[in-house]
Amino acid sequence: MVHSTPNAAQINRTTPSSELAQVMAHPESFRLLYFPLEAQGQTSRDLLTYGGANWEGITPQNWLEEKDKTPFGCLPVLYINKGDKQVVISETHAVENYLAKHFGLMGNNEYEETLIRAFHCSSASLFASFQATVVWNLPEVREKTLEGFKARQLAHWVKTHERHLMENGNNGHYIGNKMSLADIRTANLIKHFSFQPWGAELMEIISQAPALIKLRDTVENDPKMHQWKNSDEAKKLAASTKAFFVNPFAATGKPTA
Ligand SMILES: N[C@@H](CCC(=O)N[C@@H](CS)C(=O)NCC(=O)O)C(=O)O
């Protein structure tokens, strides 16, 4: 859809922070600016969906022009609206932590919250490592780094997360019997792997971990998520994600050594 990206390059330092906090505490609507992909921004989409928020997903129309209108020159960016006031936040972890807290997905107490942050951090780190070492690496070395990634980082992540999920009773959640930010982030990570050109190889490793698969399915089939996950929009997003990662450099140009 057509939209104009508001200039949010500068952080709002003129409105008292107490007023901005009120916008965040009682938002009327949200806009999430992100590429038409299931990648770094997908967890924020899912959190807004899970929370039943009044939200709209928007995509850049001309990223190179819009890049400098964002706080850090990258996406996702979340616009939080209340009346004529707006708060803009960016950086994936800041956006996800705010949304998860707002929608009650950070556990029942500080201990649970800290564990949720730990699982979330572990899955987000694996995503970042995969992006850096495989997806956005020089095409001529990607096959090699993929092998290393599968044998070390992915294998270790699968082993440790599977153990923790089994210890929680293999009920589709990391903590207790309740959905959390960590559940949603990990479900997205697994889906993100499945969309890659090497999706079958990556999923073969993950499929050996039944508790991880159960977690993914629990998130996908949650009644608050199910309708969106099966919508035409979600199907289009999955298709554009698969197509994009066949050759991510088609959009950005090949890196130089
Ligand atoms: N540190 C940022 C990184 C986000 C990021 O790398 N976003 C990518 C899309 S997944 C992006 O905006 N790429 C376009 C660019 O860097 O120009 C975060 O965690 O939000």
Coordinates of C-alpha atoms and ligand atoms in Angstrom, one line a residue:
M1 CA 0.0 0.0 0.0
V2 CA 1.1 3.6 -0.6
H3 CA 2.2 5.5 2.4
S4 CA 4.8 8.1 3.3
T5 CA 7.4 7.3 5.9
P6 CA 7.4 10.0 8.6
N7 CA 10.8 11.4 9.2
A8 CA 12.0 9.7 12.4
A9 CA 15.7 10.1 12.0
Q10 CA 15.9 12.1 15.2
I11 CA 14.7 10.8 18.5
N12 CA 11.9 13.0 20.0
R13 CA 13.7 14.9 22.8
T14 CA 11.2 17.8 23.0
T15 CA 8.0 16.1 24.2
P16 CA 8.3 15.1 27.9
S17 CA 9.1 11.4 28.1
S18 CA 6.2 11.0 30.6
E19 CA 3.8 12.0 27.7
L20 CA 5.5 9.6 25.3
A21 CA 5.3 6.8 27.9
Q22 CA 1.5 7.4 28.0
V23 CA 1.3 6.9 24.3
M24 CA 3.1 3.6 24.7
A25 CA 1.0 2.6 27.6
H26 CA -2.3 3.3 25.9
P27 CA -1.8 3.1 22.2
E28 CA -4.7 3.4 19.8
S29 CA -3.0 2.0 16.7
F30 CA 0.3 0.8 15.4
R31 CA 2.1 0.8 12.0
L32 CA 5.0 -1.5 11.5
L33 CA 7.4 -0.6 8.7
Y34 CA 9.2 -3.6 7.4
F35 CA 10.2 -5.3 4.1
P36 CA 7.7 -7.8 2.5
L37 CA 9.6 -10.7 4.0
E38 CA 9.4 -13.1 7.0
A39 CA 12.7 -12.3 8.6
Q40 CA 13.8 -10.0 11.4
G41 CA 10.5 -8.1 11.5
Q42 CA 8.2 -11.1 11.6
T43 CA 8.1 -11.5 15.3
S44 CA 6.8 -8.0 15.7
R45 CA 4.1 -8.7 13.2
D46 CA 3.2 -11.8 15.2
L47 CA 3.2 -10.0 18.5
L48 CA 0.8 -7.4 17.1
T49 CA -1.4 -10.1 15.7
Y50 CA -1.3 -12.1 19.0
G51 CA -2.2 -9.0 21.0
G52 CA -5.2 -8.3 18.8
A53 CA -3.8 -4.8 18.1
N54 CA -5.2 -2.3 15.7
W55 CA -2.2 -2.4 13.4
E56 CA -1.2 -2.0 9.8
G57 CA 1.9 -3.4 8.1
I58 CA 3.6 -1.0 5.7
T59 CA 6.5 -1.6 3.4
P60 CA 9.1 0.9 2.1
Q61 CA 8.2 2.3 -1.3
N62 CA 11.8 3.5 -2.0
W63 CA 14.0 2.1 0.7
L64 CA 17.1 4.1 -0.3
E65 CA 15.2 7.3 0.1
E66 CA 13.4 6.2 3.3
K67 CA 16.5 4.7 5.0
D68 CA 17.7 8.0 6.3
K69 CA 14.2 8.7 7.8
T70 CA 14.6 5.9 10.2
P71 CA 16.5 6.1 13.5
F72 CA 19.2 3.7 12.6
G73 CA 18.8 3.3 8.8
C74 CA 17.3 -0.2 9.1
L75 CA 14.0 -1.9 9.7
P76 CA 11.7 -2.8 11.5
V77 CA 10.4 0.5 12.8
L78 CA 7.3 0.7 14.9
Y79 CA 5.0 3.7 14.9
I80 CA 2.8 3.9 18.0
N81 CA -0.2 6.3 17.8
K82 CA -2.5 7.9 20.3
G83 CA -4.6 10.9 19.2
D84 CA -2.2 13.3 17.5
K85 CA 0.8 11.9 19.3
Q86 CA 3.2 9.3 18.0
V87 CA 6.2 7.4 19.4
V88 CA 8.6 5.8 17.0
I89 CA 10.8 2.9 18.1
S90 CA 13.2 0.8 16.2
E91 CA 15.8 -1.9 16.7
T92 CA 14.2 -5.4 16.7
H93 CA 14.8 -6.2 20.3
A94 CA 13.5 -2.9 21.6
V95 CA 10.3 -3.3 19.5
E96 CA 9.8 -6.9 20.5
N97 CA 10.4 -6.3 24.2
Y98 CA 7.9 -3.4 24.2
L99 CA 5.2 -5.3 22.3
A100 CA 5.7 -8.5 24.3
K101 CA 5.5 -6.6 27.6
H102 CA 2.4 -4.7 26.4
F103 CA 0.6 -7.9 25.4
G104 CA 1.6 -9.9 28.5
L105 CA 4.1 -12.2 26.9
M106 CA 7.0 -11.8 29.3
G107 CA 6.0 -14.3 32.0
N108 CA 4.5 -14.0 35.4
N109 CA 7.5 -12.7 37.4
E110 CA 11.1 -11.4 37.0
Y111 CA 12.5 -14.9 37.0
E112 CA 10.3 -16.0 34.1
E113 CA 10.9 -12.7 32.3
T114 CA 14.7 -13.3 32.6
L115 CA 14.4 -16.8 31.2
I116 CA 12.2 -15.6 28.4
R117 CA 14.8 -13.0 27.5
A118 CA 17.5 -15.7 27.6
F119 CA 15.7 -18.1 25.2
H120 CA 14.8 -15.1 23.0
C121 CA 18.4 -13.9 23.0
S122 CA 19.7 -17.4 22.1
S123 CA 17.3 -17.7 19.1
A124 CA 17.9 -14.2 18.0
S125 CA 21.7 -14.8 18.2
L126 CA 21.3 -17.9 16.0
F127 CA 19.3 -15.9 13.5
A128 CA 22.0 -13.2 13.4
S129 CA 24.8 -15.7 13.1
F130 CA 23.0 -17.4 10.2
Q131 CA 22.5 -14.1 8.4
A132 CA 26.1 -13.1 8.9
T133 CA 27.9 -16.3 8.1
V134 CA 25.6 -17.8 5.5
V135 CA 22.9 -15.7 3.9
W136 CA 24.8 -12.4 3.4
N137 CA 28.2 -14.0 3.0
L138 CA 30.1 -14.1 -0.3
P139 CA 28.2 -16.5 -2.6
E140 CA 31.4 -18.4 -3.3
V141 CA 31.9 -19.4 0.4
R142 CA 28.3 -19.8 1.4
E143 CA 28.1 -23.6 0.9
K144 CA 31.1 -24.0 3.2
T145 CA 29.9 -21.7 5.9
L146 CA 26.5 -23.5 5.7
E147 CA 28.1 -26.8 6.6
G148 CA 29.9 -25.2 9.6
F149 CA 26.7 -23.5 10.7
K150 CA 24.7 -26.8 10.5
A151 CA 27.3 -28.8 12.3
R152 CA 28.1 -26.3 15.1
Q153 CA 25.8 -23.4 15.8
L154 CA 22.5 -25.0 14.6
A155 CA 23.3 -28.4 16.1
H156 CA 24.1 -26.9 19.5
W157 CA 21.1 -24.7 19.5
V158 CA 18.8 -27.6 18.6
K159 CA 20.3 -29.8 21.3
T160 CA 20.1 -27.2 24.1
H161 CA 16.6 -25.8 23.2
E162 CA 15.2 -29.3 22.8
R163 CA 16.5 -30.2 26.3
H164 CA 14.9 -27.1 27.9
L165 CA 11.6 -27.7 26.1
M166 CA 11.5 -31.4 27.2
E167 CA 12.3 -30.3 30.8
N168 CA 9.3 -28.0 30.6
G169 CA 7.1 -31.0 29.7
N170 CA 7.2 -30.7 25.9
N171 CA 4.0 -28.7 25.9
G172 CA 4.9 -26.2 23.2
H173 CA 6.2 -23.5 25.5
Y174 CA 9.5 -22.6 27.1
I175 CA 8.0 -21.4 30.4
G176 CA 5.1 -23.0 32.2
N177 CA 2.1 -23.5 29.9
K178 CA 1.9 -20.0 28.6
M179 CA 2.8 -18.3 25.3
S180 CA 5.8 -15.9 25.5
L181 CA 8.0 -13.8 23.3
A182 CA 10.6 -16.6 23.2
D183 CA 8.0 -19.1 21.8
I184 CA 7.1 -16.7 19.0
R185 CA 10.7 -15.8 18.2
T186 CA 11.8 -19.4 18.0
A187 CA 8.8 -20.4 15.9
N188 CA 9.7 -17.6 13.5
L189 CA 13.3 -18.7 13.4
I190 CA 12.3 -22.2 12.4
K191 CA 10.0 -20.9 9.7
H192 CA 12.7 -18.6 8.5
F193 CA 15.1 -21.6 8.1
S194 CA 12.4 -23.5 6.1
F195 CA 12.1 -20.6 3.6
Q196 CA 15.8 -20.7 2.7
P197 CA 17.2 -22.4 -0.4
W198 CA 18.7 -25.0 1.9
G199 CA 15.4 -25.2 3.9
A200 CA 15.1 -29.0 3.5
E201 CA 18.6 -29.6 5.0
L202 CA 18.1 -27.2 7.9
M203 CA 14.6 -28.6 8.6
E204 CA 16.0 -32.2 8.6
I205 CA 18.2 -31.3 11.6
I206 CA 15.4 -29.4 13.4
S207 CA 12.8 -32.2 12.7
Q208 CA 14.9 -34.5 14.9
A209 CA 13.8 -32.3 17.8
P210 CA 10.2 -33.0 18.5
A211 CA 9.8 -30.5 21.2
L212 CA 11.0 -27.7 18.9
I213 CA 8.5 -28.8 16.2
K214 CA 5.8 -28.9 18.8
L215 CA 6.6 -25.3 19.9
R216 CA 6.5 -24.1 16.3
D217 CA 3.1 -25.8 15.7
T218 CA 1.7 -24.5 19.0
V219 CA 2.5 -20.9 17.9
E220 CA 1.2 -21.5 14.4
N221 CA -2.0 -23.0 15.6
D222 CA -2.7 -20.7 18.5
P223 CA -6.3 -19.4 17.9
K224 CA -5.0 -15.8 18.0
M225 CA -2.5 -16.5 15.3
H226 CA -4.2 -19.2 13.2
Q227 CA -6.4 -16.9 11.0
W228 CA -3.4 -14.6 10.1
K229 CA -1.1 -17.6 9.5
N230 CA -3.6 -19.0 7.0
S231 CA -4.5 -15.7 5.3
D232 CA -3.6 -14.9 1.7
E233 CA -1.4 -12.1 3.0
A234 CA 0.7 -14.6 5.0
K235 CA 0.9 -16.9 2.0
K236 CA 2.1 -14.1 -0.2
L237 CA 4.7 -13.1 2.4
A238 CA 6.0 -16.7 2.6
A239 CA 6.2 -16.8 -1.2
S240 CA 8.1 -13.5 -1.4
T241 CA 10.4 -14.6 1.4
K242 CA 11.3 -17.8 -0.4
A243 CA 11.9 -15.9 -3.7
F244 CA 14.0 -13.3 -2.0
F245 CA 16.4 -15.7 -0.3
V246 CA 17.2 -17.6 -3.5
N247 CA 19.4 -14.7 -4.3
P248 CA 19.4 -11.9 -1.7
F249 CA 22.1 -10.0 -3.6
A250 CA 19.7 -9.5 -6.5
A251 CA 18.1 -6.7 -4.4
T252 CA 21.2 -5.3 -2.8
G253 CA 24.1 -6.0 -5.1
K254 CA 26.9 -8.5 -4.4
P255 CA 29.3 -7.8 -1.5
T256 CA 32.9 -7.2 -2.2
A257 CA 35.6 -9.1 -0.2
Ligands
LIG1 N1 20.2 -3.9 14.4 C1 19.0 -3.9 13.6 C2 19.3 -4.7 12.3 C3 18.0 -4.8 11.5 C4 18.3 -5.2 10.1 O1 19.4 -5.6 9.8 N2 17.4 -4.9 9.2 C5 17.6 -5.2 7.8 C6 16.4 -6.0 7.3 S1 16.2 -7.6 8.2 C7 17.6 -3.9 7.1 O2 17.0 -3.0 7.4 N3 18.3 -3.9 5.9 C8 18.3 -2.8 5.0 C9 19.5 -2.0 5.2 O3 20.4 -2.2 6.1 O4 19.6 -1.0 4.4 C10 17.9 -4.6 14.4 O5 18.1 -5.5 15.2 O6 16.7 -4.2 14.2

